[in-house]
JSON list of C-alpha atoms in Angstrom, two decimals:
[
{"chain": "A", "resi": 236, "resn": "MET", "atom": "CA", "xyz": [16.36, -33.67, -8.17]},
{"chain": "A", "resi": 237, "resn": "PRO", "atom": "CA", "xyz": [19.30, -36.90, -9.55]},
{"chain": "A", "resi": 238, "resn": "GLY", "atom": "CA", "xyz": [17.08, -40.16, -9.78]},
{"chain": "A", "resi": 239, "resn": "GLY", "atom": "CA", "xyz": [13.42, -38.67, -9.24]},
{"chain": "A", "resi": 240, "resn": "GLU", "atom": "CA", "xyz": [13.45, -38.83, -5.67]},
{"chain": "A", "resi": 241, "resn": "GLN", "atom": "CA", "xyz": [11.26, -36.18, -3.77]},
{"chain": "A", "resi": 242, "resn": "LEU", "atom": "CA", "xyz": [11.66, -34.65, -0.98]},
{"chain": "A", "resi": 243, "resn": "PRO", "atom": "CA", "xyz": [9.53, -34.54, 2.14]},
{"chain": "A", "resi": 244, "resn": "SER", "atom": "CA", "xyz": [6.92, -31.73, 2.75]},
{"chain": "A", "resi": 245, "resn": "ILE", "atom": "CA", "xyz": [8.00, -30.31, 5.98]},
{"chain": "A", "resi": 246, "resn": "ARG", "atom": "CA", "xyz": [3.79, -31.32, 7.35]},
{"chain": "A", "resi": 247, "resn": "ASP", "atom": "CA", "xyz": [5.69, -34.68, 6.93]},
{"chain": "A", "resi": 248, "resn": "ILE", "atom": "CA", "xyz": [9.21, -33.68, 9.03]},
{"chain": "A", "resi": 249, "resn": "PHE", "atom": "CA", "xyz": [6.96, -31.43, 11.01]},
{"chain": "A", "resi": 250, "resn": "PRO", "atom": "CA", "xyz": [3.96, -32.65, 11.44]},
{"chain": "A", "resi": 251, "resn": "ASP", "atom": "CA", "xyz": [2.42, -31.55, 15.09]},
{"chain": "A", "resi": 252, "resn": "TYR", "atom": "CA", "xyz": [3.34, -27.86, 13.86]},
{"chain": "A", "resi": 253, "resn": "PHE", "atom": "CA", "xyz": [1.29, -28.58, 10.87]},
{"chain": "A", "resi": 254, "resn": "PRO", "atom": "CA", "xyz": [-1.78, -30.41, 11.65]},
{"chain": "A", "resi": 255, "resn": "LEU", "atom": "CA", "xyz": [-3.51, -31.39, 8.03]},
{"chain": "A", "resi": 256, "resn": "MET", "atom": "CA", "xyz": [-5.97, -29.05, 7.30]},
{"chain": "A", "resi": 257, "resn": "GLU", "atom": "CA", "xyz": [-8.82, -29.21, 4.60]},
{"chain": "A", "resi": 258, "resn": "GLU", "atom": "CA", "xyz": [-7.76, -26.32, 1.57]},
{"chain": "A", "resi": 259, "resn": "PRO", "atom": "CA", "xyz": [-10.98, -24.19, 1.42]},
{"chain": "A", "resi": 260, "resn": "GLU", "atom": "CA", "xyz": [-12.73, -24.89, -2.07]},
{"chain": "A", "resi": 261, "resn": "LYS", "atom": "CA", "xyz": [-11.87, -21.04, -2.77]},
{"chain": "A", "resi": 262, "resn": "SER", "atom": "CA", "xyz": [-8.95, -18.76, -1.43]},
{"chain": "A", "resi": 263, "resn": "TYR", "atom": "CA", "xyz": [-9.47, -15.64, -0.23]},
{"chain": "A", "resi": 264, "resn": "THR", "atom": "CA", "xyz": [-7.65, -14.21, -2.97]},
{"chain": "A", "resi": 265, "resn": "ASP", "atom": "CA", "xyz": [-9.65, -15.57, -5.13]},
{"chain": "A", "resi": 266, "resn": "ALA", "atom": "CA", "xyz": [-13.26, -14.55, -3.82]},
{"chain": "A", "resi": 267, "resn": "ALA", "atom": "CA", "xyz": [-12.16, -10.97, -3.17]},
{"chain": "A", "resi": 268, "resn": "TYR", "atom": "CA", "xyz": [-10.61, -10.59, -6.67]},
{"chain": "A", "resi": 269, "resn": "ALA", "atom": "CA", "xyz": [-14.52, -12.18, -7.52]},
{"chain": "A", "resi": 270, "resn": "ARG", "atom": "CA", "xyz": [-15.85, -9.54, -6.25]},
{"chain": "A", "resi": 271, "resn": "ARG", "atom": "CA", "xyz": [-14.41, -6.99, -7.73]},
{"chain": "A", "resi": 272, "resn": "LYS", "atom": "CA", "xyz": [-16.55, -6.33, -10.86]},
{"chain": "A", "resi": 273, "resn": "TYR", "atom": "CA", "xyz": [-15.10, -3.36, -12.34]},
{"chain": "A", "resi": 274, "resn": "GLY", "atom": "CA", "xyz": [-11.87, -3.89, -14.06]},
{"chain": "A", "resi": 275, "resn": "CYS", "atom": "CA", "xyz": [-9.46, -1.45, -15.49]},
{"chain": "A", "resi": 276, "resn": "ASP", "atom": "CA", "xyz": [-9.31, -1.30, -19.30]},
{"chain": "A", "resi": 277, "resn": "LEU", "atom": "CA", "xyz": [-5.72, -0.45, -19.08]},
{"chain": "A", "resi": 278, "resn": "CYS", "atom": "CA", "xyz": [-4.26, -2.37, -16.38]},
{"chain": "A", "resi": 279, "resn": "GLU", "atom": "CA", "xyz": [-5.00, -5.85, -14.28]},
{"chain": "A", "resi": 280, "resn": "LYS", "atom": "CA", "xyz": [-6.70, -4.16, -11.49]},
{"chain": "A", "resi": 281, "resn": "ARG", "atom": "CA", "xyz": [-10.01, -5.06, -10.78]},
{"chain": "A", "resi": 282, "resn": "PHE", "atom": "CA", "xyz": [-12.40, -2.76, -8.21]},
{"chain": "A", "resi": 283, "resn": "GLN", "atom": "CA", "xyz": [-15.67, -3.39, -6.53]},
{"chain": "A", "resi": 284, "resn": "ARG", "atom": "CA", "xyz": [-16.60, 0.06, -6.78]},
{"chain": "A", "resi": 285, "resn": "PRO", "atom": "CA", "xyz": [-17.35, 2.10, -10.12]},
{"chain": "A", "resi": 286, "resn": "SER", "atom": "CA", "xyz": [-16.16, 4.73, -7.90]},
{"chain": "A", "resi": 287, "resn": "SER", "atom": "CA", "xyz": [-12.81, 3.10, -6.76]},
{"chain": "A", "resi": 288, "resn": "LEU", "atom": "CA", "xyz": [-12.10, 2.37, -10.58]},
{"chain": "A", "resi": 289, "resn": "GLN", "atom": "CA", "xyz": [-12.68, 6.29, -11.83]},
{"chain": "A", "resi": 290, "resn": "ALA", "atom": "CA", "xyz": [-10.54, 7.38, -8.82]},
{"chain": "A", "resi": 291, "resn": "HIS", "atom": "CA", "xyz": [-8.18, 4.18, -10.46]},
{"chain": "A", "resi": 292, "resn": "MET", "atom": "CA", "xyz": [-8.18, 5.47, -14.08]},
{"chain": "A", "resi": 293, "resn": "VAL", "atom": "CA", "xyz": [-6.98, 9.15, -12.89]},
{"chain": "A", "resi": 294, "resn": "SER", "atom": "CA", "xyz": [-3.55, 7.60, -11.82]},
{"chain": "A", "resi": 295, "resn": "HIS", "atom": "CA", "xyz": [-3.65, 6.77, -16.01]},
{"chain": "A", "resi": 296, "resn": "THR", "atom": "CA", "xyz": [-3.91, 10.11, -17.07]},
{"chain": "A", "resi": 297, "resn": "GLY", "atom": "CA", "xyz": [-2.23, 12.15, -14.56]},
{"chain": "A", "resi": 298, "resn": "GLU", "atom": "CA", "xyz": [-5.67, 13.84, -14.26]},
{"chain": "A", "resi": 299, "resn": "ARG", "atom": "CA", "xyz": [-5.64, 16.07, -10.66]},
{"chain": "A", "resi": 300, "resn": "PRO", "atom": "CA", "xyz": [-9.02, 17.68, -10.65]},
{"chain": "A", "resi": 301, "resn": "HIS", "atom": "CA", "xyz": [-9.03, 18.84, -7.33]},
{"chain": "A", "resi": 302, "resn": "ALA", "atom": "CA", "xyz": [-7.62, 22.60, -6.94]},
{"chain": "A", "resi": 303, "resn": "CYS", "atom": "CA", "xyz": [-6.49, 23.82, -3.60]},
{"chain": "A", "resi": 304, "resn": "PRO", "atom": "CA", "xyz": [-9.91, 26.63, -3.05]},
{"chain": "A", "resi": 305, "resn": "ILE", "atom": "CA", "xyz": [-7.42, 28.87, -0.65]},
{"chain": "A", "resi": 306, "resn": "THR", "atom": "CA", "xyz": [-6.58, 31.97, -2.78]},
{"chain": "A", "resi": 307, "resn": "ASN", "atom": "CA", "xyz": [-3.44, 32.24, -4.83]},
{"chain": "A", "resi": 308, "resn": "CYS", "atom": "CA", "xyz": [-2.42, 28.48, -4.32]},
{"chain": "A", "resi": 309, "resn": "THR", "atom": "CA", "xyz": [-1.96, 27.08, -7.58]},
{"chain": "A", "resi": 310, "resn": "LYS", "atom": "CA", "xyz": [-1.64, 23.48, -6.80]},
{"chain": "A", "resi": 311, "resn": "ARG", "atom": "CA", "xyz": [-3.98, 20.29, -7.64]},
{"chain": "A", "resi": 312, "resn": "TYR", "atom": "CA", "xyz": [-4.50, 16.75, -6.44]},
{"chain": "A", "resi": 313, "resn": "SER", "atom": "CA", "xyz": [-5.58, 13.58, -7.81]},
{"chain": "A", "resi": 314, "resn": "THR", "atom": "CA", "xyz": [-7.66, 12.82, -5.62]},
{"chain": "A", "resi": 315, "resn": "ARG", "atom": "CA", "xyz": [-9.96, 15.11, -2.61]},
{"chain": "A", "resi": 316, "resn": "SER", "atom": "CA", "xyz": [-8.70, 13.00, 0.80]},
{"chain": "A", "resi": 317, "resn": "ASN", "atom": "CA", "xyz": [-5.01, 14.85, -1.03]},
{"chain": "A", "resi": 318, "resn": "MET", "atom": "CA", "xyz": [-6.11, 17.79, -1.51]},
{"chain": "A", "resi": 319, "resn": "LYS", "atom": "CA", "xyz": [-8.08, 18.10, 1.75]},
{"chain": "A", "resi": 320, "resn": "ARG", "atom": "CA", "xyz": [-4.74, 16.87, 3.60]},
{"chain": "A", "resi": 321, "resn": "HIS", "atom": "CA", "xyz": [-2.68, 19.54, 1.62]},
{"chain": "A", "resi": 322, "resn": "VAL", "atom": "CA", "xyz": [-5.64, 22.46, 2.86]},
{"chain": "A", "resi": 323, "resn": "ALA", "atom": "CA", "xyz": [-5.23, 21.14, 6.29]},
{"chain": "A", "resi": 324, "resn": "SER", "atom": "CA", "xyz": [-1.05, 22.23, 5.94]},
{"chain": "A", "resi": 325, "resn": "HIS", "atom": "CA", "xyz": [-1.91, 25.74, 5.21]},
{"chain": "A", "resi": 326, "resn": "SER", "atom": "CA", "xyz": [-4.11, 26.00, 8.62]},
{"chain": "A", "resi": 327, "resn": "LYS", "atom": "CA", "xyz": [-0.33, 24.71, 10.59]},
{"chain": "A", "resi": 328, "resn": "ILE", "atom": "CA", "xyz": [1.38, 27.30, 8.11]},
{"chain": "A", "resi": 329, "resn": "HIS", "atom": "CA", "xyz": [-0.67, 30.72, 9.46]},
{"chain": "A", "resi": 330, "resn": "ARG", "atom": "CA", "xyz": [-1.06, 28.99, 12.68]},
{"chain": "A", "resi": 331, "resn": "ASP", "atom": "CA", "xyz": [3.12, 29.16, 12.71]},
{"chain": "A", "resi": 332, "resn": "SER", "atom": "CA", "xyz": [3.92, 32.51, 10.84]},
{"chain": "A", "resi": 333, "resn": "GLY", "atom": "CA", "xyz": [0.73, 34.17, 13.06]},
{"chain": "A", "resi": 334, "resn": "LEU", "atom": "CA", "xyz": [-1.57, 34.55, 10.08]},
{"chain": "A", "resi": 335, "resn": "SER", "atom": "CA", "xyz": [-5.43, 33.01, 10.73]},
{"chain": "A", "resi": 336, "resn": "THR", "atom": "CA", "xyz": [-8.21, 31.50, 8.60]},
{"chain": "A", "resi": 337, "resn": "THR", "atom": "CA", "xyz": [-10.84, 33.29, 8.29]},
{"chain": "A", "resi": 338, "resn": "SER", "atom": "CA", "xyz": [-14.84, 31.61, 7.05]},
{"chain": "A", "resi": 339, "resn": "ASN", "atom": "CA", "xyz": [-13.80, 32.37, 3.63]},
{"chain": "A", "resi": 340, "resn": "SER", "atom": "CA", "xyz": [-10.30, 30.52, 3.86]},
{"chain": "A", "resi": 341, "resn": "GLU", "atom": "CA", "xyz": [-8.48, 33.63, 2.65]},
{"chain": "A", "resi": 342, "resn": "PRO", "atom": "CA", "xyz": [-5.66, 34.26, 5.09]},
{"chain": "A", "resi": 343, "resn": "THR", "atom": "CA", "xyz": [-5.67, 37.77, 7.77]},
{"chain": "A", "resi": 344, "resn": "MET", "atom": "CA", "xyz": [-3.43, 39.29, 9.47]},
{"chain": "A", "resi": 345, "resn": "GLU", "atom": "CA", "xyz": [-3.41, 39.36, 13.01]},
{"chain": "A", "resi": 346, "resn": "ALA", "atom": "CA", "xyz": [-2.44, 41.66, 15.11]},
{"chain": "A", "resi": 347, "resn": "PRO", "atom": "CA", "xyz": [0.38, 41.04, 16.69]},
{"chain": "A", "resi": 348, "resn": "GLY", "atom": "CA", "xyz": [0.39, 41.94, 21.18]},
{"chain": "A", "resi": 349, "resn": "PRO", "atom": "CA", "xyz": [3.54, 41.93, 23.48]},
{"chain": "A", "resi": 350, "resn": "SER", "atom": "CA", "xyz": [4.15, 38.69, 25.15]},
{"chain": "A", "resi": 351, "resn": "ASN", "atom": "CA", "xyz": [5.04, 40.51, 28.57]},
{"chain": "A", "resi": 352, "resn": "GLY", "atom": "CA", "xyz": [5.46, 44.34, 29.36]},
{"chain": "A", "resi": 353, "resn": "ASP", "atom": "CA", "xyz": [9.16, 44.57, 28.02]},
{"chain": "A", "resi": 354, "resn": "GLU", "atom": "CA", "xyz": [8.43, 44.64, 24.31]},
{"chain": "A", "resi": 355, "resn": "ALA", "atom": "CA", "xyz": [6.07, 47.64, 25.18]},
{"chain": "A", "resi": 356, "resn": "ASN", "atom": "CA", "xyz": [8.56, 49.42, 26.67]},
{"chain": "A", "resi": 357, "resn": "LYS", "atom": "CA", "xyz": [11.36, 48.96, 24.41]},
{"chain": "A", "resi": 358, "resn": "SER", "atom": "CA", "xyz": [9.29, 50.52, 21.53]},
{"chain": "A", "resi": 359, "resn": "SER", "atom": "CA", "xyz": [8.01, 53.56, 23.81]},
{"chain": "A", "resi": 360, "resn": "SER", "atom": "CA", "xyz": [11.41, 54.04, 25.33]},
{"chain": "A", "resi": 361, "resn": "THR", "atom": "CA", "xyz": [12.49, 54.89, 21.89]}
]
């Protein structure tokens, strides 16, 4: 500001809305950061557990170690949770198409039954 004047703080203007509070010794973010002992060598992210760091490293390598277990599906994922979500989508696809999944996750065709007597009569009358 010209002349070296300093503007009043918002706390000075509205003291009822902004009561004075003691500043914490350390902010939450500093304390949370300090608990993160495991640091990535490629970027500045830090993690509390070595397993979290290991999962993060995949973001740098592009590795996709988790393969879909469904036969003939070639999709792979960087995290197990993403792979499991994908596997669940197979179940939805099979339900929508009349396929079911057996215990070994191979799709099998369910025998369609007539929804009412009309369908059975149509096929036998031709």
